[in-house]
Coordinates of C-alpha atoms and ligand atoms in Angstrom, one line a residue:
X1 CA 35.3 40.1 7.9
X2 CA 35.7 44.0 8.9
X3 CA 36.0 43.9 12.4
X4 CA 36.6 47.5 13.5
X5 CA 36.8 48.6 17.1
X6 CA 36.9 52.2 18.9
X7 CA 38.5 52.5 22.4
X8 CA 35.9 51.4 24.9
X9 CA 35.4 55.0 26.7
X10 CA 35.4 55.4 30.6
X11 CA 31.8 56.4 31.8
X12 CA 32.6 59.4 34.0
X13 CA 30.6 61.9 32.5
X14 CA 28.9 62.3 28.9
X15 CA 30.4 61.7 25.8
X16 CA 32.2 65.1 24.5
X17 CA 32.8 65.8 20.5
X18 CA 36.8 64.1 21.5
X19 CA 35.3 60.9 22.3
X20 CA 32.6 60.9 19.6
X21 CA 35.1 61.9 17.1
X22 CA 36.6 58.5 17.1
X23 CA 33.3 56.8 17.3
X24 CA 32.0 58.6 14.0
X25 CA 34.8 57.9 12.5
X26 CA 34.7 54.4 12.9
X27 CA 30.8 54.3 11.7
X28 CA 31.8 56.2 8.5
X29 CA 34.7 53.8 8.0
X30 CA 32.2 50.5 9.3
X31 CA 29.4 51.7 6.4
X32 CA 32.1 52.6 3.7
X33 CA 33.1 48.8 3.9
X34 CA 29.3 47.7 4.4
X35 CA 28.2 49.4 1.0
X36 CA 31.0 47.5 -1.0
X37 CA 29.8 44.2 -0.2
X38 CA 32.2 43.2 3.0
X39 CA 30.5 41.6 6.4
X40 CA 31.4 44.1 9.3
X41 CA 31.7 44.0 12.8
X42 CA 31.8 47.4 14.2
X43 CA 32.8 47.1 18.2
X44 CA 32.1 50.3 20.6
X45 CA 31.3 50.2 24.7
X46 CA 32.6 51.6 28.4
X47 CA 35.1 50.8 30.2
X48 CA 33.4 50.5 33.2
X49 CA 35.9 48.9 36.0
X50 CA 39.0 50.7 37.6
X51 CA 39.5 53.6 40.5
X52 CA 38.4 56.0 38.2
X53 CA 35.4 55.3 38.1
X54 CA 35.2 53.8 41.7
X55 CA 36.0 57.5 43.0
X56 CA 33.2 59.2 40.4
X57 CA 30.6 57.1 41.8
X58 CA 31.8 57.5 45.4
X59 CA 32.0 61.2 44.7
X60 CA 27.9 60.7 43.2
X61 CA 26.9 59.1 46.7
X62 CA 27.0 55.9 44.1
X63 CA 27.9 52.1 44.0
X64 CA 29.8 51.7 41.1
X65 CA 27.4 49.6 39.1
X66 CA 24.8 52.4 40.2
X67 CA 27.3 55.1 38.7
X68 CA 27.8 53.4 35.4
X69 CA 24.3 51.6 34.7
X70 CA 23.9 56.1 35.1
X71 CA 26.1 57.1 33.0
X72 CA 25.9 54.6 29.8
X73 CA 22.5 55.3 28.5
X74 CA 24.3 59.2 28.1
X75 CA 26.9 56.9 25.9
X76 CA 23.5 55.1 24.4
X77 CA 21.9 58.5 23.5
X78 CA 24.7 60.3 21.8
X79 CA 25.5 57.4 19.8
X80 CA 21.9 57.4 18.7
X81 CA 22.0 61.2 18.5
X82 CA 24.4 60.7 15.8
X83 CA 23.4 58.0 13.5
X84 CA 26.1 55.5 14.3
X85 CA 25.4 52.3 13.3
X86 CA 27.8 49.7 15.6
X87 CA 27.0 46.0 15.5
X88 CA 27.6 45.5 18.8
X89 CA 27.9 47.4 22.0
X90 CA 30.1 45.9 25.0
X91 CA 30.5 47.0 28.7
X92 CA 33.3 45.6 30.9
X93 CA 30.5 44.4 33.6
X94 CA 29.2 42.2 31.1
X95 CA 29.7 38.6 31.9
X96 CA 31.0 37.6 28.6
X97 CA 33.7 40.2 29.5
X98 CA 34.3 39.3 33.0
X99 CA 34.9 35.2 31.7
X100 CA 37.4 36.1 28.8
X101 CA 39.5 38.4 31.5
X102 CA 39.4 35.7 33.7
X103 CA 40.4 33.2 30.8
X104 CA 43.1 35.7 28.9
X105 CA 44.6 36.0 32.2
X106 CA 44.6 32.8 33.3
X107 CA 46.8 32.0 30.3
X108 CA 49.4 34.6 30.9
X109 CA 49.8 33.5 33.7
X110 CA 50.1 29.5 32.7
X111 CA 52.6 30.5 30.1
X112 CA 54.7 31.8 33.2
X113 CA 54.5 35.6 32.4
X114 CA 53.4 36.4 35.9
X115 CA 55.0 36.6 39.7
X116 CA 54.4 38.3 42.7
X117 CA 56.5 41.8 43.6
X118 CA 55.8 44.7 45.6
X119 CA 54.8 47.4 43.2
X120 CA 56.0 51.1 44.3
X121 CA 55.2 54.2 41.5
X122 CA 53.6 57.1 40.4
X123 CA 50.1 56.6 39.1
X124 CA 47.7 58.7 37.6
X125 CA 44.2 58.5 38.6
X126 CA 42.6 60.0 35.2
X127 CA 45.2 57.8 33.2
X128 CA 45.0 55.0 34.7
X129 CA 48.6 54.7 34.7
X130 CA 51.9 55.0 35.8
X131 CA 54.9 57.2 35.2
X132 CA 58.3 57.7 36.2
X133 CA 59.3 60.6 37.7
X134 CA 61.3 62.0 34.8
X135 CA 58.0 61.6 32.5
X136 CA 56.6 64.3 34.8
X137 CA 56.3 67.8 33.7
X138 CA 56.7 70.5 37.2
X139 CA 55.9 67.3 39.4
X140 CA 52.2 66.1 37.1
X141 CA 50.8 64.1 35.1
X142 CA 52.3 65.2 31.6
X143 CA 48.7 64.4 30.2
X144 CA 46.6 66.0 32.9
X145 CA 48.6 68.5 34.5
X146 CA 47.4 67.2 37.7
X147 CA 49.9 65.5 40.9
X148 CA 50.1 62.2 40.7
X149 CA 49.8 59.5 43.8
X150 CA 52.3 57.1 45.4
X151 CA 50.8 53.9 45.0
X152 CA 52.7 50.9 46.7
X153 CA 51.3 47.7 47.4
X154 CA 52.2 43.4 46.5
X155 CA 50.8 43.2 43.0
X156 CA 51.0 40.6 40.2
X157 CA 53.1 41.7 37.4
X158 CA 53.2 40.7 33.5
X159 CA 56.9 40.0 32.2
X160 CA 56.4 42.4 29.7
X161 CA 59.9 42.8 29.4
X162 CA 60.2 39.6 27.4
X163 CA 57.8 40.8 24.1
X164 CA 60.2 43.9 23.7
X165 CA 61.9 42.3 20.8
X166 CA 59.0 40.3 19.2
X167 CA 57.4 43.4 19.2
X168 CA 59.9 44.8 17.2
X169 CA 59.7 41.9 14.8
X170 CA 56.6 42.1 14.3
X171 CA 56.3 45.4 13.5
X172 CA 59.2 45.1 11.2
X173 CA 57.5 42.4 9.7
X174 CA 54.0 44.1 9.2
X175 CA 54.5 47.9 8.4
X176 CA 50.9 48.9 8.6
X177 CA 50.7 47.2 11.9
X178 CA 50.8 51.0 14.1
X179 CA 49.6 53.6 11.2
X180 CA 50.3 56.3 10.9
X181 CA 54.0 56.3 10.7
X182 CA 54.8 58.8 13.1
X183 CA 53.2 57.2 15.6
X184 CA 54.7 53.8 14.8
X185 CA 58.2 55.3 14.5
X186 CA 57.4 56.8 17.9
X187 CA 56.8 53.1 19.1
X188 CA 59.6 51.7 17.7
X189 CA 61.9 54.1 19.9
X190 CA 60.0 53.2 23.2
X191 CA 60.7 49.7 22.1
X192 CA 64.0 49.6 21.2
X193 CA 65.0 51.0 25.0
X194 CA 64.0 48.1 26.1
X195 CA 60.4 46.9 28.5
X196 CA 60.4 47.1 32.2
X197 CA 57.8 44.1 33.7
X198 CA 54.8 45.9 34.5
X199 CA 52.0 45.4 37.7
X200 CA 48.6 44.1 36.4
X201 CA 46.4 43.9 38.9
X202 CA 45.7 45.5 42.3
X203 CA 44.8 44.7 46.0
X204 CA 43.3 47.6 47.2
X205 CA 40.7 47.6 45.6
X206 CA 37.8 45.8 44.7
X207 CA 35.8 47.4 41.8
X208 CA 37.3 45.0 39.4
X209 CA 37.9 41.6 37.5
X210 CA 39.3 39.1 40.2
X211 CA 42.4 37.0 38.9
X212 CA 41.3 33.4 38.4
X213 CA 44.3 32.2 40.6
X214 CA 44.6 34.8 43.4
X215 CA 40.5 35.9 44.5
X216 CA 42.4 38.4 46.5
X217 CA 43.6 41.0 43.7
X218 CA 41.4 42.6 40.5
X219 CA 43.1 42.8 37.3
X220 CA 44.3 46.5 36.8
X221 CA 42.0 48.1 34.5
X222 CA 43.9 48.1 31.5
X223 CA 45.0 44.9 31.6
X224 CA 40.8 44.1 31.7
X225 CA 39.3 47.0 29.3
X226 CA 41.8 45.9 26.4
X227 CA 40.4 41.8 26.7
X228 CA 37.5 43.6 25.6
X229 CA 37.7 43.4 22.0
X230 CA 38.7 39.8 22.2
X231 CA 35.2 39.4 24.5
X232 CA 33.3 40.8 21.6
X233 CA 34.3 38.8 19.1
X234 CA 33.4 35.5 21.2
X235 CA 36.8 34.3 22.6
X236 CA 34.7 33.0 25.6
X237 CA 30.9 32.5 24.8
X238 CA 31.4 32.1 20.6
X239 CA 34.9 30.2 19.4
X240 CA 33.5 29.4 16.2
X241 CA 32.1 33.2 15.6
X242 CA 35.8 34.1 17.3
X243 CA 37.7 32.0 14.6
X244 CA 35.7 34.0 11.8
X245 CA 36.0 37.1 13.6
X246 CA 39.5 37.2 15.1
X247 CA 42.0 38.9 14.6
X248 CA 40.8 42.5 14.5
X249 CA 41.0 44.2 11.2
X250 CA 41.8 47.5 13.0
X251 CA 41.6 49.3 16.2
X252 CA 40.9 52.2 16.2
X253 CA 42.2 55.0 19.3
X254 CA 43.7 58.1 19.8
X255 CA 46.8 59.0 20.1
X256 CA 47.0 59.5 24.1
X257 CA 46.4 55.2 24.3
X258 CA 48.4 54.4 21.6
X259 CA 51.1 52.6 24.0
X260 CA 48.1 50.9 25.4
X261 CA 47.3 49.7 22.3
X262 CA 50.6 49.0 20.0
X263 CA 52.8 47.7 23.5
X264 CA 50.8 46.4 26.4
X265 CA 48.0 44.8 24.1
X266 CA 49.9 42.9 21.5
X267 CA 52.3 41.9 24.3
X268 CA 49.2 40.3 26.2
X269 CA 47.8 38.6 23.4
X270 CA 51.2 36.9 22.3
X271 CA 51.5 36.2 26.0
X272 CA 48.2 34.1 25.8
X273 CA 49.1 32.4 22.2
X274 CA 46.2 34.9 20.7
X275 CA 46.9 36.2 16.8
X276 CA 47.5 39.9 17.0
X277 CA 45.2 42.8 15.4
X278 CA 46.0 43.7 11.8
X279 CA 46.0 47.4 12.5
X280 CA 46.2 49.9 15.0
X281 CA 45.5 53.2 13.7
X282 CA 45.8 56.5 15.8
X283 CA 44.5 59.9 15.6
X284 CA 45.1 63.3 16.9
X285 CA 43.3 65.7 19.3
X286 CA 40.7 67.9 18.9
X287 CA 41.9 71.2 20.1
X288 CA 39.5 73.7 21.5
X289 CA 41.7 76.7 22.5
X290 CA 44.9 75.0 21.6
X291 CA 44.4 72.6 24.6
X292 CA 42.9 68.9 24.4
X293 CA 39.6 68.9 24.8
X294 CA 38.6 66.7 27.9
X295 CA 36.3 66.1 30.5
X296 CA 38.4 67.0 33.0
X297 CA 39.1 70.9 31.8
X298 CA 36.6 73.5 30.5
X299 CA 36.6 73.4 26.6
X300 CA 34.1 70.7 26.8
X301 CA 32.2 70.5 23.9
X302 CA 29.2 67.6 24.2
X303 CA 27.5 66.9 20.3
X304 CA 24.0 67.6 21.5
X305 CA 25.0 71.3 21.2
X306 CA 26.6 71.1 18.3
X307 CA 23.7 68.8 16.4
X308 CA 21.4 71.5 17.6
X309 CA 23.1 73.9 15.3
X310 CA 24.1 71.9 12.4
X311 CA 22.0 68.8 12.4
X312 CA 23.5 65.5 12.9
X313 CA 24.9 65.1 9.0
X314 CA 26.4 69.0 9.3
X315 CA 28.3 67.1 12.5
X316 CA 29.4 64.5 10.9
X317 CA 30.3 65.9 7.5
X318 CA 32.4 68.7 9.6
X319 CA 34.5 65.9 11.6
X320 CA 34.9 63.4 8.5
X321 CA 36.2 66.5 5.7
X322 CA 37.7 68.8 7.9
X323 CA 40.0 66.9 10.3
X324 CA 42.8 65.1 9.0
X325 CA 43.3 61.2 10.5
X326 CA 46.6 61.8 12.2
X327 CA 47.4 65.1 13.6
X328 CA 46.0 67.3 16.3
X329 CA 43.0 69.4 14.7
X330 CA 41.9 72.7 16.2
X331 CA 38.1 72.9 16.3
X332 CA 36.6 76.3 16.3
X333 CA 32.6 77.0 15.2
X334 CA 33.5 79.7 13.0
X335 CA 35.3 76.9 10.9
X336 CA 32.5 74.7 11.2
X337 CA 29.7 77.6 9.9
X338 CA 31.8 78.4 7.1
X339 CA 32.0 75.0 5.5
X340 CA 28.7 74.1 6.4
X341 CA 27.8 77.0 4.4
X342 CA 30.2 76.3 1.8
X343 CA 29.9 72.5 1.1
X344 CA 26.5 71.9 2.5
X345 CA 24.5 74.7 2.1
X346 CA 26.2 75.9 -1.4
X347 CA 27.4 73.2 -3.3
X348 CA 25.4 70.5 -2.2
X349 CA 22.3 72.0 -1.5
X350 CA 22.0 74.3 -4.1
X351 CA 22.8 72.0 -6.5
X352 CA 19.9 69.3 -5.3
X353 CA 17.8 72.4 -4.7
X354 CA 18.3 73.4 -8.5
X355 CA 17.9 70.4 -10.4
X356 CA 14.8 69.6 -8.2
X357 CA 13.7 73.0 -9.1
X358 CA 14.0 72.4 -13.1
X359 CA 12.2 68.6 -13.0
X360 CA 9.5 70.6 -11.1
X361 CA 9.2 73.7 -13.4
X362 CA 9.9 72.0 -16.7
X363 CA 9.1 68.7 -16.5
X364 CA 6.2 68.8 -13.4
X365 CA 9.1 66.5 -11.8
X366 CA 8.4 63.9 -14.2
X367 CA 12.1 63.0 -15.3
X368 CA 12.0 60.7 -18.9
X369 CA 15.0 58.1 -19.1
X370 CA 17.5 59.1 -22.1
X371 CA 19.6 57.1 -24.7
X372 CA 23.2 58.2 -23.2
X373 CA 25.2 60.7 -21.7
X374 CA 27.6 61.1 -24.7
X375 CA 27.9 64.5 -25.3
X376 CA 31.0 66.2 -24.0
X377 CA 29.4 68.2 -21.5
X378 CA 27.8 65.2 -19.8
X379 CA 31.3 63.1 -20.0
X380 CA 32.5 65.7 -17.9
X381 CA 30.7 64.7 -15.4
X382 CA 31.0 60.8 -16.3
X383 CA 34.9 61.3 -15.2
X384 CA 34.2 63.4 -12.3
X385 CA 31.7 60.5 -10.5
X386 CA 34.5 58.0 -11.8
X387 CA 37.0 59.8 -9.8
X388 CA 34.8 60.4 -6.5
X389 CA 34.1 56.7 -7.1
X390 CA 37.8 55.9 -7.1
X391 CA 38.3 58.6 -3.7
X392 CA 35.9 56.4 -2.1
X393 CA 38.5 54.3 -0.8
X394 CA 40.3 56.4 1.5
X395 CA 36.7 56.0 3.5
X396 CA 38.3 52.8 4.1
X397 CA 41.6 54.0 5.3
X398 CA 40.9 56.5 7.2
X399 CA 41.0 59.1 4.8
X400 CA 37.6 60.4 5.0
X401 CA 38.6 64.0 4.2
X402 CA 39.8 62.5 0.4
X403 CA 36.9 60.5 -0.3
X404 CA 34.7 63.9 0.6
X405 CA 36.8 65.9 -1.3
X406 CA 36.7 63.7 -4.2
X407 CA 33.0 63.9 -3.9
X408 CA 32.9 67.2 -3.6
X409 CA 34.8 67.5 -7.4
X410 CA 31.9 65.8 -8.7
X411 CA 29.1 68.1 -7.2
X412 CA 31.5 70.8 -8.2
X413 CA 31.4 69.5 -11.9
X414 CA 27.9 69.1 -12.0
X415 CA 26.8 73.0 -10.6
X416 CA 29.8 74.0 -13.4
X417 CA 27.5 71.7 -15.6
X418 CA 24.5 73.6 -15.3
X419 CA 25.9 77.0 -15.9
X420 CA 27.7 75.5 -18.8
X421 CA 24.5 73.9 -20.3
X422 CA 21.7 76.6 -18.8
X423 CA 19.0 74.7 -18.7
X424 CA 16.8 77.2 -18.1
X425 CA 17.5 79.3 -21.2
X426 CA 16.8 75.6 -22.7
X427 CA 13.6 75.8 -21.7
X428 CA 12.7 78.7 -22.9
X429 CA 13.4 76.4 -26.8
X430 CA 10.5 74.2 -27.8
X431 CA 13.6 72.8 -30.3
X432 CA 15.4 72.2 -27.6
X433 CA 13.4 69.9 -25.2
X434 CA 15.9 66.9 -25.7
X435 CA 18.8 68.5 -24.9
X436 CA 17.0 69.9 -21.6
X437 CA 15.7 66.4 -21.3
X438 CA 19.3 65.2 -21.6
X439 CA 20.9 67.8 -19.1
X440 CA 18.2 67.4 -16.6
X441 CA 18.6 63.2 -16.8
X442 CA 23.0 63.8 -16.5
X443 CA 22.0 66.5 -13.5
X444 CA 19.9 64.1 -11.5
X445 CA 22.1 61.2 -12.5
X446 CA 25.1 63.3 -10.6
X447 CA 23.3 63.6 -7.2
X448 CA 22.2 60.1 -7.6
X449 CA 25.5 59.0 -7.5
X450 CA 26.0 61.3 -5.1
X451 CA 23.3 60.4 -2.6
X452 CA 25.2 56.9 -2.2
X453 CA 29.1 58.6 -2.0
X454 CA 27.9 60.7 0.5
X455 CA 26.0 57.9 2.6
X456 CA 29.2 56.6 4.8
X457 CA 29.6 59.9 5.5
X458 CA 25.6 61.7 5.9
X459 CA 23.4 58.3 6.0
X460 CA 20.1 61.0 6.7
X461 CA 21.2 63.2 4.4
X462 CA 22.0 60.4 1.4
X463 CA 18.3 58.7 2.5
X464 CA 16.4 62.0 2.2
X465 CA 17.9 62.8 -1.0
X466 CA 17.0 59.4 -2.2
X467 CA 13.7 59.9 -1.9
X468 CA 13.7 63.4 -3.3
X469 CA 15.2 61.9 -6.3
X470 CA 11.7 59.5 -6.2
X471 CA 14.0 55.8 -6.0
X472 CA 13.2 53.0 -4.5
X473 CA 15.0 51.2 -2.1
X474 CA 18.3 52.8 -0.4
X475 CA 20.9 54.6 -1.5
X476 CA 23.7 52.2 0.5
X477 CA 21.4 48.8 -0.6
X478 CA 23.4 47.7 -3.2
X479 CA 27.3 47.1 -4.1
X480 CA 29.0 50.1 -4.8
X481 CA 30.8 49.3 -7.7
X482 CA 27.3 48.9 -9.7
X483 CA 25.4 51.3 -7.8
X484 CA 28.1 54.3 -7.8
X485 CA 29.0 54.6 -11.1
X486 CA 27.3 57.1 -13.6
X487 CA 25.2 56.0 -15.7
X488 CA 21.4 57.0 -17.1
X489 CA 19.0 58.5 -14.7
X490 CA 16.2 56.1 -14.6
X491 CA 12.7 57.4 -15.4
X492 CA 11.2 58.3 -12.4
X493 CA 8.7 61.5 -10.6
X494 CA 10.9 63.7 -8.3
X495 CA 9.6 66.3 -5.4
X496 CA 11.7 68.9 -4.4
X497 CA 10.6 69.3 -0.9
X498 CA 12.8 71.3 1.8
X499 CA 16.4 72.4 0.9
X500 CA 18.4 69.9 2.3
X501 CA 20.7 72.5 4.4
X502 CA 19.3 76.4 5.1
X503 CA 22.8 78.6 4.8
X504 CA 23.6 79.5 8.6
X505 CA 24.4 82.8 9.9
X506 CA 28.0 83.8 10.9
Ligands
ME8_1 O1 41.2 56.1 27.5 N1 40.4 64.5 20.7 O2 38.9 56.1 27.7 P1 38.5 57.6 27.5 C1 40.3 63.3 20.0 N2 38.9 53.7 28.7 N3 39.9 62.2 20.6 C2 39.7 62.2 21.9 C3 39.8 63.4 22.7 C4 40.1 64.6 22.0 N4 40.2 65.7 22.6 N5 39.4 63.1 23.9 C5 39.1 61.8 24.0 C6 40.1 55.5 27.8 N6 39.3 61.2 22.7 C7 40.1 54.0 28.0 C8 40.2 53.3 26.7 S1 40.3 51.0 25.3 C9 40.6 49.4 25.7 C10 40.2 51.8 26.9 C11 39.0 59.8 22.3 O3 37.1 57.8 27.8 C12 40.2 59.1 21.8 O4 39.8 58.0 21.0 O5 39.5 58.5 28.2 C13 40.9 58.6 23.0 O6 41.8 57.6 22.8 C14 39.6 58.1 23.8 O7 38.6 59.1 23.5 C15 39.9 58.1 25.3 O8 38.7 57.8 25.9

């Protein structure tokens, strides 16, 4: 089983094009491994406990189960907004949640990884963490650029400082456990300077999970939000969905949570005798401005206002083929309008608008079924679907931007394929009506194949088309491997309809 998770995302304000990035993402990645046959699991939610979100609400004239009941249907909306298609949806107020902290925890602390100490550091509110003074840049936070707080109080605290070296073995042991490798080299040399014990809970305050063996402290909210994804898959309420479920095939975060993620979390889960996740995979930034984009400074982007512009496949297409999984990616609309216009509206479109056009004008869009595609102009186009076909796969590794590009070779090939084979002179030759019967069938048999690459990527998009193209069923219905490879168009009646993406102006 493909069970994928995003971060669970603190509900503070609306969900911003950073946040959904790696929330389409993981949709694209969830229906890539849906269409070739695997059972997924695709995991999303809030992160709804912690001061952070205890001071929003306060600052609303809120409760805190007010402030976030609020705030997630925004999270429920955009999410809907843009076609994501997650299995399941948790929030850390959930009592299925609440149980497995409570559980998790309990263990840690039965294995002897916990003791009382007074806790004095530097905390971030808008982290949620702590830092030591020399991680400060001019006195702030060196991810907010705002001061941080003295926080000092009796707290529980994890011996984290005993899972520096299996850590190390583990990850020796499983290279693709923190990808990419920059970001697992950069774990390595946090890890190799050694782990100081960590606090895990807090008294002063209330908005929280309680720990099972002290009523008077919450768990901090790290140490409750990351439980999460063992919550979803039934630890608590499910074990024998849990057993089939468990261990995660991938989480998947960005960079700024990676330590969250590849240290604290694997730490906790060999603390409590849990298997750890397969994979943790991290991404960049969006940059708006050369800054991160964040809720907290003013190169806020939300999707609505993008989706108003470019539709919800124009959104997703321009996140999935134009930012590489990895690095920081600058975001900037004139790069968005120009490869809308250039992938969408040209090559795509135009080449569904132009084949739809011919069925229509020469064959009243009633397409006949042919013997083959053997001619060499057609097995062109037979290699080009077999490499998108074979591209596909980086939809499964986070390589979204390869398996569009190899797409985009075969609708490439097939608009070189009609100006090679000019149907419409053909036309204009009663002695040629099987050849135009030939190239029309190899045309429509490319954006067939295409409808069904594209559909991880532009589900709307790939089910309009579809139906253009007058078949039945879905484009992402059956297995991949049968349904994605080129073969004969079948006979069928096709309607042109609406081009699929009008060219926007600059
Ligand atoms: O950290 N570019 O929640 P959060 C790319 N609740 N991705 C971005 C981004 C940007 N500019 N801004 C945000 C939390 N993200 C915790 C997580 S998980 C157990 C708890 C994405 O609402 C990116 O995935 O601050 C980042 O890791 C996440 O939003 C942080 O979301």
């Amino acid at each position: 089983m493909i069970y994928l998770t995003t971060p669970i995302y603190y509900p503070n304000d609306r969900p911003h094009i950073g946040t959904a990035y790696t929330t389409v993402v993981a949709d694209a990645t969830a229906r890539y491994w849906r269409l070739v046959g695997e059972e997924v699991y695709a995991l999303t939610g809030t992160d709804e406990h912690g001061l952070k979100i205890a001071l929003a609400a306060e600052s609303h004239g809120m409760t805190p189960q007010e402030w976030v009941d609020h705030i997630v249907t925004g999270f429920h909306e955009a999410w809907d907004l843009l076609d994501l298609s997650f299995d399941d949806f948790i929030r850390t107020t959930e009592a299925r949640h609440r149980d497995t902290v409570r559980d998790v925890l309990q263990r840690m602390h039965d294995n002897g990884d916990t003791y009382l100490s007074r806790y004095e550091g530097l905390y971030c509110v808008s982290c949620e963490a702590y830092y030591t003074e020399s991680e400060l840049i001019d006195g702030n936070c060196p991810q907010h650029g705002k001061p941080v707080q003295i926080h000092a109080e009796e707290n529980w605290f994890f011996r984290l400082s005993r899972y520096a070296q299996p850590l190390l073995d583990h990850i020796a042991a499983n290279p693709d456990f923190i990808i990419p490798e920059t970001r697992r080299n950069e774990v390595v040399g946090f890890l190799e300077q050694g782990l100081d014990d960590i606090s895990m809970s807090r008294a002063s305050l209330t908005w929280g999970v309680p720990l099972p063996w002290d009523e008077s402290q919450v768990a901090y909210v790290w140490f409750d939000a990351l439980i999460n994804y063992v919550s979803a898959a039934g630890y608590s309420d499910d074990p024998a969905r849990f057993a089939r479920q468990w261990p995660a095939w991938a989480h998947l975060v960005g960079k700024d949570i990676l330590r969250f993620h590849a240290v604290y979390w694997p730490a906790m889960l060999m603390s409590a005798g849990i298997p750890l996740p397969r994979q943790i995979a991290a991404h960049g930034w969006l940059l708006v401005g050369g800054e991160k984009m964040s809720k907290s400074n003013a190169t806020q982007i939300l999707p609505e206002e993008l989706v108003a512009v470019f539709g919800v496949d124009g959104y997703r297409y321009h996140f999935l083929r134009d930012v590489s999984f990895g690095p920081d990616s600058g975001f900037s609309w004139e790069g968005m309008v120009e490869r809308f216009n250039a992938d969408l509206a040209n090559d795509l479109g135009n080449l569904a608008n132009r084949t739809l056009n011919i069925a229509e004008s020469y064959r009243q869009g009633q397409v006949p079924a042919v013997a083959d595609h053997s001619a060499p102009e057609e097995q062109v186009l037979v290699a080009a679907a077999a490499g998108a076909l074979e591209a596909m796969a980086g939809f499964g590794e986070f390589r979204s931007k390869n398996a569009l590009e190899g797409v985009w070779r075969l609708f490439g090939a097939a608009n070189a394929f009609l100006e090679a084979t000019a149907p419409w002179h053909l036309a204009k030759d009663p002695a040629a009506a099987t050849r135009l019967d030939q190239v029309l069938n190899a045309a429509l048999e490319a954006l067939r194949v295409g409808a069904i690459l594209i559909s991880p990527a532009m589900p709307g998009t790939a089910a309009r088309l579809w139906s253009m193209l007058g078949l039945p069923g879905a484009p992402d219905e059956g297995p991949l491997a049968e349904t994605g490879v080129f073969g004969v168009f079948p006979a069928s009646t096709v309607i042109k309809g609406e081009p699929l993406f009008p060219r926007l102006e600059t």
